[in-house]
mmCIF file of C-alpha atoms in Angstrom:
data_model
loop_
_atom_site.group_PDB
_atom_site.id
_atom_site.type_symbol
_atom_site.label_atom_id
_atom_site.label_comp_id
_atom_site.label_asym_id
_atom_site.label_seq_id
_atom_site.Cartn_x
_atom_site.Cartn_y
_atom_site.Cartn_z
ATOM 1 C CA MET J 1 50.602 -87.533 34.841
ATOM 2 C CA PRO J 2 50.018 -89.710 31.645
ATOM 3 C CA ASP J 3 52.756 -88.685 29.195
ATOM 4 C CA SER J 4 50.211 -88.088 26.607
ATOM 5 C CA LEU J 5 49.388 -85.097 28.575
ATOM 6 C CA ILE J 6 52.307 -83.313 29.062
ATOM 7 C CA LEU J 7 52.892 -84.244 25.239
ATOM 8 C CA THR J 8 49.578 -82.219 24.572
ATOM 9 C CA ILE J 9 50.571 -79.294 27.066
ATOM 10 C CA ILE J 10 54.313 -78.766 25.572
ATOM 11 C CA ILE J 11 52.464 -78.704 21.834
ATOM 12 C CA VAL J 12 50.005 -76.110 22.830
ATOM 13 C CA ALA J 13 53.148 -73.865 24.725
ATOM 14 C CA VAL J 14 55.103 -73.906 21.515
ATOM 15 C CA VAL J 15 52.442 -72.917 19.228
ATOM 16 C CA ALA J 16 51.057 -70.142 21.514
ATOM 17 C CA VAL J 17 54.688 -68.944 21.549
ATOM 18 C CA VAL J 18 55.074 -69.103 17.701
ATOM 19 C CA ALA J 19 51.873 -67.353 17.627
ATOM 20 C CA ILE J 20 52.820 -64.687 19.918
ATOM 21 C CA GLY J 21 55.987 -64.071 17.661
ATOM 22 C CA VAL J 22 54.361 -64.326 14.119
ATOM 23 C CA ILE J 23 51.492 -61.490 15.827
ATOM 24 C CA ALA J 24 54.670 -59.298 16.842
ATOM 25 C CA PHE J 25 56.851 -59.495 14.025
ATOM 26 C CA VAL J 26 53.747 -58.403 11.627
ATOM 27 C CA ALA J 27 52.787 -55.334 13.840
ATOM 28 C CA LYS J 28 56.585 -54.164 13.787
ATOM 29 C CA GLY J 29 56.482 -54.381 10.330
ATOM 30 C CA ARG J 30 53.008 -52.409 9.597
ATOM 31 C CA LYS J 31 54.628 -49.488 12.054
ATOM 32 C CA PRO J 32 54.244 -46.113 9.935
ATOM 33 C CA LYS J 33 56.974 -44.496 8.911
ATOM 34 C CA THR J 34 58.200 -40.962 10.396
ATOM 35 C CA PRO J 35 59.763 -38.392 7.945
ATOM 36 C CA TYR J 36 62.944 -37.082 9.290
ATOM 37 C CA THR J 37 63.064 -34.744 12.266
ATOM 38 C CA SER J 38 66.503 -33.660 11.804
ATOM 39 C CA GLU J 39 69.313 -32.581 8.929
ATOM 40 C CA ARG J 40 69.473 -35.459 6.455
ATOM 41 C CA ASP J 41 73.046 -37.518 6.277
ATOM 42 C CA SER J 42 75.640 -37.215 3.715
ATOM 43 C CA ASP J 43 74.843 -40.349 2.120
ATOM 44 C CA ASP J 44 71.430 -40.596 2.862
ATOM 45 C CA LEU J 45 69.091 -40.611 -0.784
ATOM 46 C CA PRO J 46 66.580 -38.407 -1.672
ATOM 47 C CA THR J 47 63.073 -39.208 -0.887
ATOM 48 C CA GLY J 48 61.465 -41.786 -3.226
ATOM 49 C CA GLN J 49 65.137 -42.795 -4.871
ATOM 50 C CA SER J 50 66.072 -46.087 -4.577
ATOM 51 C CA ALA J 51 69.586 -47.427 -4.297
ATOM 52 C CA GLU J 52 69.902 -47.645 -7.953
ATOM 53 C CA GLY J 53 69.476 -44.349 -8.646
ATOM 54 C CA ASP J 54 65.605 -45.184 -10.060
ATOM 55 C CA THR J 55 62.513 -43.293 -9.257
ATOM 56 C CA ASP J 56 60.224 -44.896 -6.925
ATOM 57 C CA ALA J 57 57.598 -45.656 -9.206
ATOM 58 C CA ALA J 58 55.496 -45.445 -5.759
ATOM 59 C CA ALA J 59 56.074 -42.040 -6.228
ATOM 60 C CA ASP J 60 54.397 -41.111 -8.858
ATOM 61 C CA THR J 61 51.185 -42.396 -7.148
ATOM 62 C CA ALA J 62 49.437 -39.412 -5.354
ATOM 63 C CA GLY J 63 50.097 -40.164 -1.403
ATOM 64 C CA ALA J 64 52.317 -42.920 -2.076
ATOM 65 C CA SER J 65 55.299 -41.565 0.003
ATOM 66 C CA ASP J 66 54.729 -40.275 3.077
ATOM 67 C CA ALA J 67 57.730 -38.204 3.697
ATOM 68 C CA PRO J 68 57.329 -34.693 2.928
ATOM 69 C CA VAL J 69 57.762 -32.932 -0.392
ATOM 70 C CA ALA J 70 60.024 -29.773 -1.168
ATOM 71 C CA VAL J 71 58.876 -27.464 -3.329
ATOM 72 C CA GLN J 72 61.607 -24.778 -5.058
ATOM 73 C CA GLU J 73 61.047 -21.674 -5.899
ATOM 74 C CA PRO J 74 61.487 -20.770 -9.731
ATOM 75 C CA ALA J 75 64.661 -18.720 -10.134
ATOM 76 C CA ALA J 76 64.189 -15.214 -10.641
ATOM 77 C CA PRO J 77 64.657 -13.845 -13.919
ATOM 78 C CA VAL J 78 68.052 -12.764 -15.299
ATOM 79 C CA ALA J 79 67.919 -8.774 -16.473
ATOM 80 C CA PRO J 80 69.609 -8.769 -20.141
ATOM 81 C CA GLN J 81 73.000 -7.129 -20.491
ATOM 82 C CA LEU J 82 72.594 -4.349 -22.104
ATOM 83 C CA ASP J 83 75.558 -2.381 -24.120
ATOM 84 C CA VAL J 84 76.404 1.139 -23.102
ATOM 85 C CA PRO J 85 77.169 3.068 -26.437
ATOM 86 C CA GLU J 86 80.159 5.662 -26.001
ATOM 87 C CA PRO J 87 79.546 9.118 -25.364
ATOM 88 C CA VAL J 88 78.315 11.089 -28.404
ATOM 89 C CA GLN J 89 80.852 14.271 -27.979
ATOM 90 C CA GLY J 90 83.946 14.513 -29.648
ATOM 91 C CA ARG J 91 83.754 11.015 -31.179
ATOM 92 C CA LEU J 92 84.322 12.585 -34.776
ATOM 93 C CA ALA J 93 87.923 14.025 -32.982
ATOM 94 C CA ARG J 94 88.687 10.063 -31.752
ATOM 95 C CA LEU J 95 87.603 8.119 -35.196
ATOM 96 C CA ARG J 96 89.499 11.257 -37.324
ATOM 97 C CA ALA J 97 92.265 9.192 -37.923
ATOM 98 C CA ARG J 98 90.639 6.958 -40.199
ATOM 99 C CA LEU J 99 89.147 9.524 -42.155
ATOM 100 C CA THR J 100 92.805 11.215 -42.521
ATOM 101 C CA LYS J 101 94.304 7.725 -43.488
ATOM 102 C CA SER J 102 91.226 7.825 -46.756
ATOM 103 C CA ASN J 103 92.329 11.468 -47.739
ATOM 104 C CA SER J 104 95.688 11.790 -47.153
ATOM 105 C CA MET J 105 96.769 11.959 -50.771
ATOM 106 C CA PHE J 106 94.470 15.183 -51.591
ATOM 107 C CA SER J 107 95.680 16.994 -48.411
ATOM 108 C CA LYS J 108 99.442 16.017 -49.509
ATOM 109 C CA GLY J 109 98.979 17.164 -52.963
ATOM 110 C CA LEU J 110 97.332 20.411 -52.529
ATOM 111 C CA LEU J 111 100.107 21.442 -49.756
ATOM 112 C CA ALA J 112 102.579 20.160 -51.929
ATOM 113 C CA LEU J 113 101.224 22.191 -55.024
ATOM 114 C CA LEU J 114 100.540 25.523 -52.766
ATOM 115 C CA SER J 115 103.925 25.363 -51.331
ATOM 116 C CA GLN J 116 106.039 25.750 -54.525
ATOM 117 C CA ASP J 117 108.354 28.979 -55.313
ATOM 118 C CA SER J 118 106.386 29.103 -58.381
ATOM 119 C CA ILE J 119 102.574 29.005 -58.879
ATOM 120 C CA ASP J 120 101.953 29.421 -62.602
ATOM 121 C CA GLU J 121 98.534 28.669 -64.429
ATOM 122 C CA ASP J 122 99.751 24.791 -65.033
ATOM 123 C CA VAL J 123 100.139 24.808 -60.995
ATOM 124 C CA TRP J 124 96.642 26.148 -60.296
ATOM 125 C CA GLU J 125 95.064 23.769 -62.779
ATOM 126 C CA GLU J 126 96.924 20.720 -61.011
ATOM 127 C CA ILE J 127 95.269 21.796 -57.850
ATOM 128 C CA GLU J 128 92.071 22.231 -59.665
ATOM 129 C CA GLU J 129 91.932 18.777 -60.561
ATOM 130 C CA ASN J 130 93.279 17.613 -57.241
ATOM 131 C CA LEU J 131 89.961 19.241 -55.910
ATOM 132 C CA LEU J 132 87.669 17.716 -58.111
ATOM 133 C CA MET J 133 89.683 14.024 -57.871
ATOM 134 C CA ALA J 134 88.371 14.562 -54.219
ATOM 135 C CA ASP J 135 84.727 14.747 -55.214
ATOM 136 C CA LEU J 136 84.609 18.241 -54.332
ATOM 137 C CA GLY J 137 82.265 18.911 -57.822
ATOM 138 C CA THR J 138 83.090 21.283 -60.555
ATOM 139 C CA GLU J 139 81.405 24.135 -59.103
ATOM 140 C CA PRO J 140 83.086 24.229 -55.190
ATOM 141 C CA ALA J 141 86.685 23.882 -56.776
ATOM 142 C CA LEU J 142 86.569 26.643 -58.846
ATOM 143 C CA GLU J 143 85.207 28.888 -55.790
ATOM 144 C CA LEU J 144 88.365 27.250 -53.873
ATOM 145 C CA VAL J 145 90.855 27.557 -56.388
ATOM 146 C CA ASP J 146 90.181 31.395 -57.077
ATOM 147 C CA ALA J 147 90.213 32.035 -53.396
ATOM 148 C CA LEU J 148 93.374 30.845 -53.132
ATOM 149 C CA ARG J 149 94.535 32.077 -55.933
ATOM 150 C CA GLU J 150 93.557 35.743 -54.666
ATOM 151 C CA ARG J 151 94.981 34.882 -51.602
ATOM 152 C CA VAL J 152 98.538 33.512 -52.367
ATOM 153 C CA LYS J 153 98.227 37.094 -54.855
ATOM 154 C CA ILE J 154 97.966 39.411 -51.990
ATOM 155 C CA GLU J 155 100.035 37.457 -48.909
ATOM 156 C CA GLY J 156 102.573 35.771 -51.220
ATOM 157 C CA SER J 157 103.652 33.860 -48.574
ATOM 158 C CA LYS J 158 105.211 30.397 -49.401
ATOM 159 C CA ASP J 159 105.333 29.082 -45.854
ATOM 160 C CA PRO J 160 103.954 25.710 -45.369
ATOM 161 C CA ALA J 161 102.490 26.702 -42.430
ATOM 162 C CA ARG J 162 100.558 30.164 -43.233
ATOM 163 C CA VAL J 163 99.652 28.005 -46.750
ATOM 164 C CA LYS J 164 97.816 25.047 -44.567
ATOM 165 C CA ALA J 165 96.279 28.073 -42.745
ATOM 166 C CA MET J 166 95.129 29.373 -45.725
ATOM 167 C CA LEU J 167 93.525 26.131 -47.469
ATOM 168 C CA ARG J 168 92.016 25.091 -43.888
ATOM 169 C CA GLU J 169 90.027 28.792 -43.953
ATOM 170 C CA GLU J 170 88.840 28.063 -47.693
ATOM 171 C CA LEU J 171 87.994 24.611 -46.508
ATOM 172 C CA LEU J 172 85.903 25.448 -43.744
ATOM 173 C CA LYS J 173 83.747 27.741 -46.081
ATOM 174 C CA LEU J 174 82.697 25.714 -48.244
ATOM 175 C CA VAL J 175 81.877 23.077 -45.183
ATOM 176 C CA ASP J 176 79.696 25.948 -44.238
ATOM 177 C CA PRO J 177 79.586 25.613 -40.296
ATOM 178 C CA SER J 178 76.491 28.117 -40.554
ATOM 179 C CA LEU J 179 74.268 24.875 -41.125
ATOM 180 C CA ASP J 180 72.346 23.140 -38.874
ATOM 181 C CA ARG J 181 73.627 20.035 -38.027
ATOM 182 C CA SER J 182 71.374 19.573 -35.192
ATOM 183 C CA TYR J 183 70.058 15.418 -35.158
ATOM 184 C CA LEU J 184 67.926 15.710 -32.646
ATOM 185 C CA PRO J 185 64.663 17.486 -33.388
ATOM 186 C CA GLU J 186 62.918 19.671 -30.714
ATOM 187 C CA PRO J 187 61.070 17.660 -28.064
ATOM 188 C CA HIS J 188 57.127 17.861 -28.108
ATOM 189 C CA PRO J 189 54.992 18.338 -25.219
ATOM 190 C CA ASP J 190 52.595 15.919 -25.840
ATOM 191 C CA ARG J 191 54.152 13.789 -28.389
ATOM 192 C CA PRO J 192 57.058 12.405 -29.217
ATOM 193 C CA SER J 193 59.352 13.550 -32.035
ATOM 194 C CA ILE J 194 59.967 11.670 -35.280
ATOM 195 C CA ILE J 195 62.395 10.771 -37.469
ATOM 196 C CA MET J 196 62.089 9.058 -40.680
ATOM 197 C CA VAL J 197 65.343 7.296 -42.748
ATOM 198 C CA VAL J 198 65.374 6.913 -46.090
ATOM 199 C CA GLY J 199 67.832 5.432 -48.879
ATOM 200 C CA VAL J 200 68.637 2.799 -51.587
ATOM 201 C CA ASN J 201 69.629 -0.930 -51.099
ATOM 202 C CA GLY J 202 73.037 -1.197 -50.414
ATOM 203 C CA VAL J 203 74.155 1.552 -48.108
ATOM 204 C CA GLY J 204 73.487 -0.282 -44.872
ATOM 205 C CA LYS J 205 70.757 2.031 -43.921
ATOM 206 C CA THR J 206 69.476 -0.392 -41.334
ATOM 207 C CA THR J 207 72.336 -0.765 -39.845
ATOM 208 C CA THR J 208 72.690 2.788 -39.867
ATOM 209 C CA ILE J 209 69.460 3.408 -38.042
ATOM 210 C CA GLY J 210 70.836 0.995 -35.651
ATOM 211 C CA LYS J 211 73.908 2.789 -34.710
ATOM 212 C CA LEU J 212 72.262 5.972 -34.759
ATOM 213 C CA ALA J 213 69.633 4.404 -31.767
ATOM 214 C CA ARG J 214 72.717 3.773 -29.939
ATOM 215 C CA VAL J 215 73.779 7.549 -30.603
ATOM 216 C CA LEU J 216 70.033 8.304 -29.332
ATOM 217 C CA VAL J 217 70.470 6.933 -26.008
ATOM 218 C CA ALA J 218 74.215 7.602 -25.315
ATOM 219 C CA GLU J 219 72.073 11.273 -25.310
ATOM 220 C CA ASP J 220 70.141 9.829 -22.181
ATOM 221 C CA LYS J 221 66.742 9.629 -25.067
ATOM 222 C CA ASP J 222 63.821 6.968 -24.697
ATOM 223 C CA VAL J 223 63.782 5.866 -28.535
ATOM 224 C CA LEU J 224 61.360 2.901 -30.190
ATOM 225 C CA LEU J 225 62.172 1.759 -34.076
ATOM 226 C CA GLY J 226 59.477 1.362 -36.201
ATOM 227 C CA ALA J 227 59.912 -1.508 -39.051
ATOM 228 C CA ALA J 228 58.561 -0.302 -41.773
ATOM 229 C CA ASP J 229 60.776 -1.830 -44.002
ATOM 230 C CA THR J 230 58.699 -5.052 -44.914
ATOM 231 C CA PHE J 231 59.765 -5.860 -48.039
ATOM 232 C CA ARG J 232 63.248 -7.142 -47.469
ATOM 233 C CA ALA J 233 63.705 -10.431 -45.548
ATOM 234 C CA ALA J 234 64.758 -10.121 -42.135
ATOM 235 C CA ALA J 235 65.043 -6.193 -42.314
ATOM 236 C CA ALA J 236 62.611 -6.272 -39.208
ATOM 237 C CA GLU J 237 64.428 -8.721 -37.173
ATOM 238 C CA GLN J 238 67.920 -6.874 -37.662
ATOM 239 C CA LEU J 239 66.683 -3.932 -36.760
ATOM 240 C CA ALA J 240 64.947 -5.377 -33.772
ATOM 241 C CA THR J 241 68.045 -7.143 -32.862
ATOM 242 C CA TRP J 242 70.014 -3.710 -32.660
ATOM 243 C CA GLY J 243 67.467 -2.245 -30.496
ATOM 244 C CA ASP J 244 67.832 -5.156 -28.298
ATOM 245 C CA ARG J 245 71.242 -4.367 -27.397
ATOM 246 C CA VAL J 246 70.782 -0.964 -26.075
ATOM 247 C CA GLY J 247 66.925 -1.627 -24.790
ATOM 248 C CA VAL J 248 65.407 -0.192 -27.268
ATOM 249 C CA PRO J 249 61.748 -1.685 -28.908
ATOM 250 C CA THR J 250 60.877 -2.233 -31.992
ATOM 251 C CA VAL J 251 57.274 -1.856 -33.377
ATOM 252 C CA ARG J 252 57.261 -4.507 -36.564
ATOM 253 C CA SER J 253 54.571 -6.923 -38.595
ATOM 254 C CA GLU J 254 54.824 -10.657 -38.022
ATOM 255 C CA ILE J 255 53.253 -10.639 -41.726
ATOM 256 C CA ASP J 256 55.914 -10.500 -44.641
ATOM 257 C CA GLY J 257 55.213 -7.674 -47.457
ATOM 258 C CA ALA J 258 52.852 -5.628 -44.562
ATOM 259 C CA ASP J 259 51.585 -2.440 -45.662
ATOM 260 C CA PRO J 260 55.172 -0.253 -44.306
ATOM 261 C CA ALA J 261 52.406 2.746 -44.002
ATOM 262 C CA SER J 262 50.308 0.908 -41.501
ATOM 263 C CA VAL J 263 53.486 -0.409 -39.708
ATOM 264 C CA ALA J 264 54.805 2.758 -39.148
ATOM 265 C CA PHE J 265 51.449 4.582 -38.293
ATOM 266 C CA GLU J 266 51.205 1.783 -35.478
ATOM 267 C CA ALA J 267 54.836 2.301 -34.527
ATOM 268 C CA VAL J 268 54.142 6.430 -34.243
ATOM 269 C CA SER J 269 51.055 5.643 -32.125
ATOM 270 C CA ALA J 270 52.517 3.138 -29.836
ATOM 271 C CA GLY J 271 55.402 6.322 -29.721
ATOM 272 C CA ILE J 272 52.443 8.520 -28.410
ATOM 273 C CA GLU J 273 51.057 5.960 -26.191
ATOM 274 C CA GLN J 274 54.414 4.974 -24.412
ATOM 275 C CA GLU J 275 55.674 8.446 -24.135
ATOM 276 C CA VAL J 276 58.825 8.091 -25.383
ATOM 277 C CA ASP J 277 60.919 10.956 -26.176
ATOM 278 C CA ILE J 278 61.804 9.920 -30.354
ATOM 279 C CA VAL J 279 60.266 7.786 -32.630
ATOM 280 C CA MET J 280 62.783 6.421 -35.408
ATOM 281 C CA ILE J 281 61.094 4.740 -38.809
ATOM 282 C CA ASP J 282 63.122 2.304 -41.015
ATOM 283 C CA THR J 283 61.710 2.040 -44.521
ATOM 284 C CA ALA J 284 62.661 -0.161 -47.676
ATOM 285 C CA GLY J 285 65.552 0.322 -49.734
ATOM 286 C CA ARG J 286 64.304 2.135 -52.717
ATOM 287 C CA LEU J 287 65.390 2.079 -56.009
ATOM 288 C CA GLN J 288 65.267 5.752 -56.953
ATOM 289 C CA ASN J 289 64.489 4.930 -60.499
ATOM 290 C CA LYS J 290 61.182 3.022 -59.313
ATOM 291 C CA VAL J 291 58.589 5.633 -59.171
ATOM 292 C CA GLY J 292 56.083 3.433 -57.895
ATOM 293 C CA LEU J 293 58.232 2.623 -54.651
ATOM 294 C CA MET J 294 58.853 5.849 -54.267
ATOM 295 C CA ASP J 295 54.992 6.750 -54.069
ATOM 296 C CA GLU J 296 55.020 4.141 -51.683
ATOM 297 C CA LEU J 297 57.294 6.096 -50.185
ATOM 298 C CA GLY J 298 55.395 9.212 -49.938
ATOM 299 C CA LYS J 299 52.648 7.471 -48.808
ATOM 300 C CA ILE J 300 54.219 6.177 -45.547
ATOM 301 C CA LYS J 301 55.027 9.978 -44.907
ATOM 302 C CA ARG J 302 51.583 11.383 -45.660
ATOM 303 C CA VAL J 303 50.362 8.162 -43.592
ATOM 304 C CA VAL J 304 52.772 9.066 -40.608
ATOM 305 C CA GLU J 305 51.510 12.856 -40.371
ATOM 306 C CA LYS J 306 47.856 11.979 -39.720
ATOM 307 C CA LYS J 307 48.900 10.969 -36.309
ATOM 308 C CA ALA J 308 52.116 13.083 -35.879
ATOM 309 C CA THR J 309 54.173 15.621 -37.723
ATOM 310 C CA ILE J 310 57.467 14.104 -39.175
ATOM 311 C CA ASP J 311 60.527 16.314 -37.695
ATOM 312 C CA GLU J 312 63.467 14.720 -39.379
ATOM 313 C CA VAL J 313 63.679 13.123 -42.467
ATOM 314 C CA LEU J 314 67.559 11.874 -42.978
ATOM 315 C CA LEU J 315 68.600 10.049 -45.988
ATOM 316 C CA VAL J 316 71.196 7.519 -45.446
ATOM 317 C CA LEU J 317 74.133 8.154 -48.736
ATOM 318 C CA ASP J 318 77.026 6.307 -49.351
ATOM 319 C CA ALA J 319 80.518 8.394 -49.538
ATOM 320 C CA THR J 320 82.098 6.037 -51.606
ATOM 321 C CA THR J 321 79.414 6.002 -54.445
ATOM 322 C CA GLY J 322 80.859 9.789 -54.840
ATOM 323 C CA GLN J 323 79.018 11.662 -57.978
ATOM 324 C CA ASN J 324 76.666 9.238 -58.305
ATOM 325 C CA GLY J 325 74.777 9.827 -54.887
ATOM 326 C CA LEU J 326 73.853 13.171 -55.551
ATOM 327 C CA GLN J 327 71.167 11.916 -58.073
ATOM 328 C CA GLN J 328 69.505 9.555 -55.350
ATOM 329 C CA ALA J 329 69.632 12.714 -53.379
ATOM 330 C CA LYS J 330 68.267 14.854 -55.563
ATOM 331 C CA VAL J 331 65.070 11.980 -55.995
ATOM 332 C CA PHE J 332 64.680 11.739 -52.425
ATOM 333 C CA SER J 333 64.950 14.988 -51.177
ATOM 334 C CA GLU J 334 62.193 15.438 -53.772
ATOM 335 C CA VAL J 335 59.778 13.325 -52.527
ATOM 336 C CA VAL J 336 59.770 13.636 -48.644
ATOM 337 C CA ASN J 337 61.971 17.009 -48.056
ATOM 338 C CA VAL J 338 64.945 15.504 -46.888
ATOM 339 C CA SER J 339 66.118 17.506 -44.124
ATOM 340 C CA GLY J 340 69.969 15.647 -43.192
ATOM 341 C CA ILE J 341 72.318 13.375 -44.908
ATOM 342 C CA VAL J 342 74.167 10.409 -42.900
ATOM 343 C CA LEU J 343 77.363 9.979 -44.643
ATOM 344 C CA THR J 344 78.238 6.295 -44.696
ATOM 345 C CA LYS J 345 81.926 4.827 -45.443
ATOM 346 C CA LEU J 346 83.774 7.576 -45.065
ATOM 347 C CA ASP J 347 86.154 5.611 -44.248
ATOM 348 C CA GLY J 348 87.441 4.104 -46.923
ATOM 349 C CA THR J 349 88.070 4.750 -50.383
ATOM 350 C CA ALA J 350 85.576 7.687 -50.413
ATOM 351 C CA LYS J 351 86.778 11.392 -51.260
ATOM 352 C CA GLY J 352 85.949 14.295 -48.459
ATOM 353 C CA GLY J 353 85.000 16.154 -50.878
ATOM 354 C CA ILE J 354 81.899 14.880 -51.504
ATOM 355 C CA VAL J 355 80.344 16.373 -48.259
ATOM 356 C CA VAL J 356 80.833 19.723 -49.534
ATOM 357 C CA ALA J 357 78.709 18.911 -53.417
ATOM 358 C CA ILE J 358 76.253 17.158 -51.646
ATOM 359 C CA GLN J 359 75.424 19.966 -49.117
ATOM 360 C CA ARG J 360 75.938 22.307 -52.225
ATOM 361 C CA GLN J 361 73.685 20.355 -54.688
ATOM 362 C CA LEU J 362 70.872 20.290 -52.367
ATOM 363 C CA GLY J 363 70.934 22.759 -49.589
ATOM 364 C CA VAL J 364 70.698 20.303 -47.395
ATOM 365 C CA PRO J 365 73.852 19.339 -44.241
ATOM 366 C CA VAL J 366 75.513 16.378 -43.722
ATOM 367 C CA LYS J 367 74.755 15.952 -40.262
ATOM 368 C CA LEU J 368 76.159 12.465 -39.120
ATOM 369 C CA VAL J 369 79.202 10.086 -40.817
ATOM 370 C CA GLY J 370 80.115 7.030 -40.614
ATOM 371 C CA LEU J 371 83.313 6.142 -40.018
ATOM 372 C CA GLY J 372 83.886 2.085 -39.145
ATOM 373 C CA GLU J 373 82.050 -0.933 -38.785
ATOM 374 C CA GLY J 374 82.138 -1.151 -35.178
ATOM 375 C CA PRO J 375 78.389 -0.436 -33.500
ATOM 376 C CA ASP J 376 79.926 3.230 -32.246
ATOM 377 C CA ASP J 377 81.538 4.269 -35.353
ATOM 378 C CA LEU J 378 78.627 6.618 -36.440
ATOM 379 C CA ALA J 379 79.383 10.222 -35.381
ATOM 380 C CA PRO J 380 77.814 13.665 -35.394
ATOM 381 C CA PHE J 381 79.323 16.141 -37.802
ATOM 382 C CA ASN J 382 81.812 19.082 -36.861
ATOM 383 C CA PRO J 383 83.008 20.940 -39.404
ATOM 384 C CA GLU J 384 86.021 21.928 -37.995
ATOM 385 C CA ASP J 385 87.449 18.259 -37.109
ATOM 386 C CA PHE J 386 86.213 17.440 -40.173
ATOM 387 C CA VAL J 387 88.459 19.493 -42.147
ATOM 388 C CA ASP J 388 91.422 19.283 -40.000
ATOM 389 C CA ALA J 389 90.990 15.405 -40.244
ATOM 390 C CA LEU J 390 91.398 16.452 -44.193
ATOM 391 C CA LEU J 391 94.635 18.195 -43.768
ATOM 392 C CA GLU J 392 96.139 16.088 -41.335
ATOM 393 C CA GLY J 393 97.301 13.347 -43.734
#
């Protein structure tokens, strides 16, 4: 066989082998990928991510990867943690030490004077002065002195325990346990009870309303707040923050300077629709000498009563203002028929006698007292606990 023919056969054979190898290699390179059918190893990379940690650009194109994509379900929203207000029953007794501290000189002075071996006219004048310094008011102070004079004359006792008992009995008469101090209006079958809260600037009115909301929640009431103080910046937000802490909604306007009467009306409407127990309306801190503002307060009351009768009007007063608070109380009472007093800051420099003076002047009971800065330091007023606190110092 010629050498040229043999060489040709060898070349053809080599070319065929190479061609077959190339075809096999290409076919193998085009073999489709298969998804994982078993658990992924700990050192496997997530689908679509390279060894350098960059996301594969092809993953941004639809259908670029044949691997299945896991869909992560959104996490369920976590319910906000609500505050649990302290029980209302016995709050004043628990906070008594704060009231005792602020009135210790009052009680010590009176008991020392009344326990003297000889109580002459000068001593009685000192007793009267002591009572006036406690913001008791002139008329109540004179009544108390006259009552004590008569009892000391008849009984003639100088025993400190007996003297203290006499003083307690006479003070309790002045505080008047017979007054209706209920701060929870009677429920209505077809609508919520409406509480309107008023007061001048600086008495802590909005904060007091927030604390009162906690009191009502502790009494197992379903409450809604109306932010009708539309003149003070951030008043509505402050009120809503208090409500959010105990799960109480707030009706408010997103417009600065909105009509307060309109906001109050919407709050009452929402309360009726949602079938809540109590709607509590915050109002602006009216200055009692601004007739226009007082007229606006009266307008709120009239507009609200187109929808539902207002069951309770609470006036917030700062106990540290003493006798000055009486003039505020008079003006508010004339405009909106105040039915109860909330006396704040009674734990500071306030004198306990202001309770008697306010009630005597207005014929309106003190229903709640603020005895601290804590959220649960607002307590229903209890005459017996109050008088005992006055005399414990």
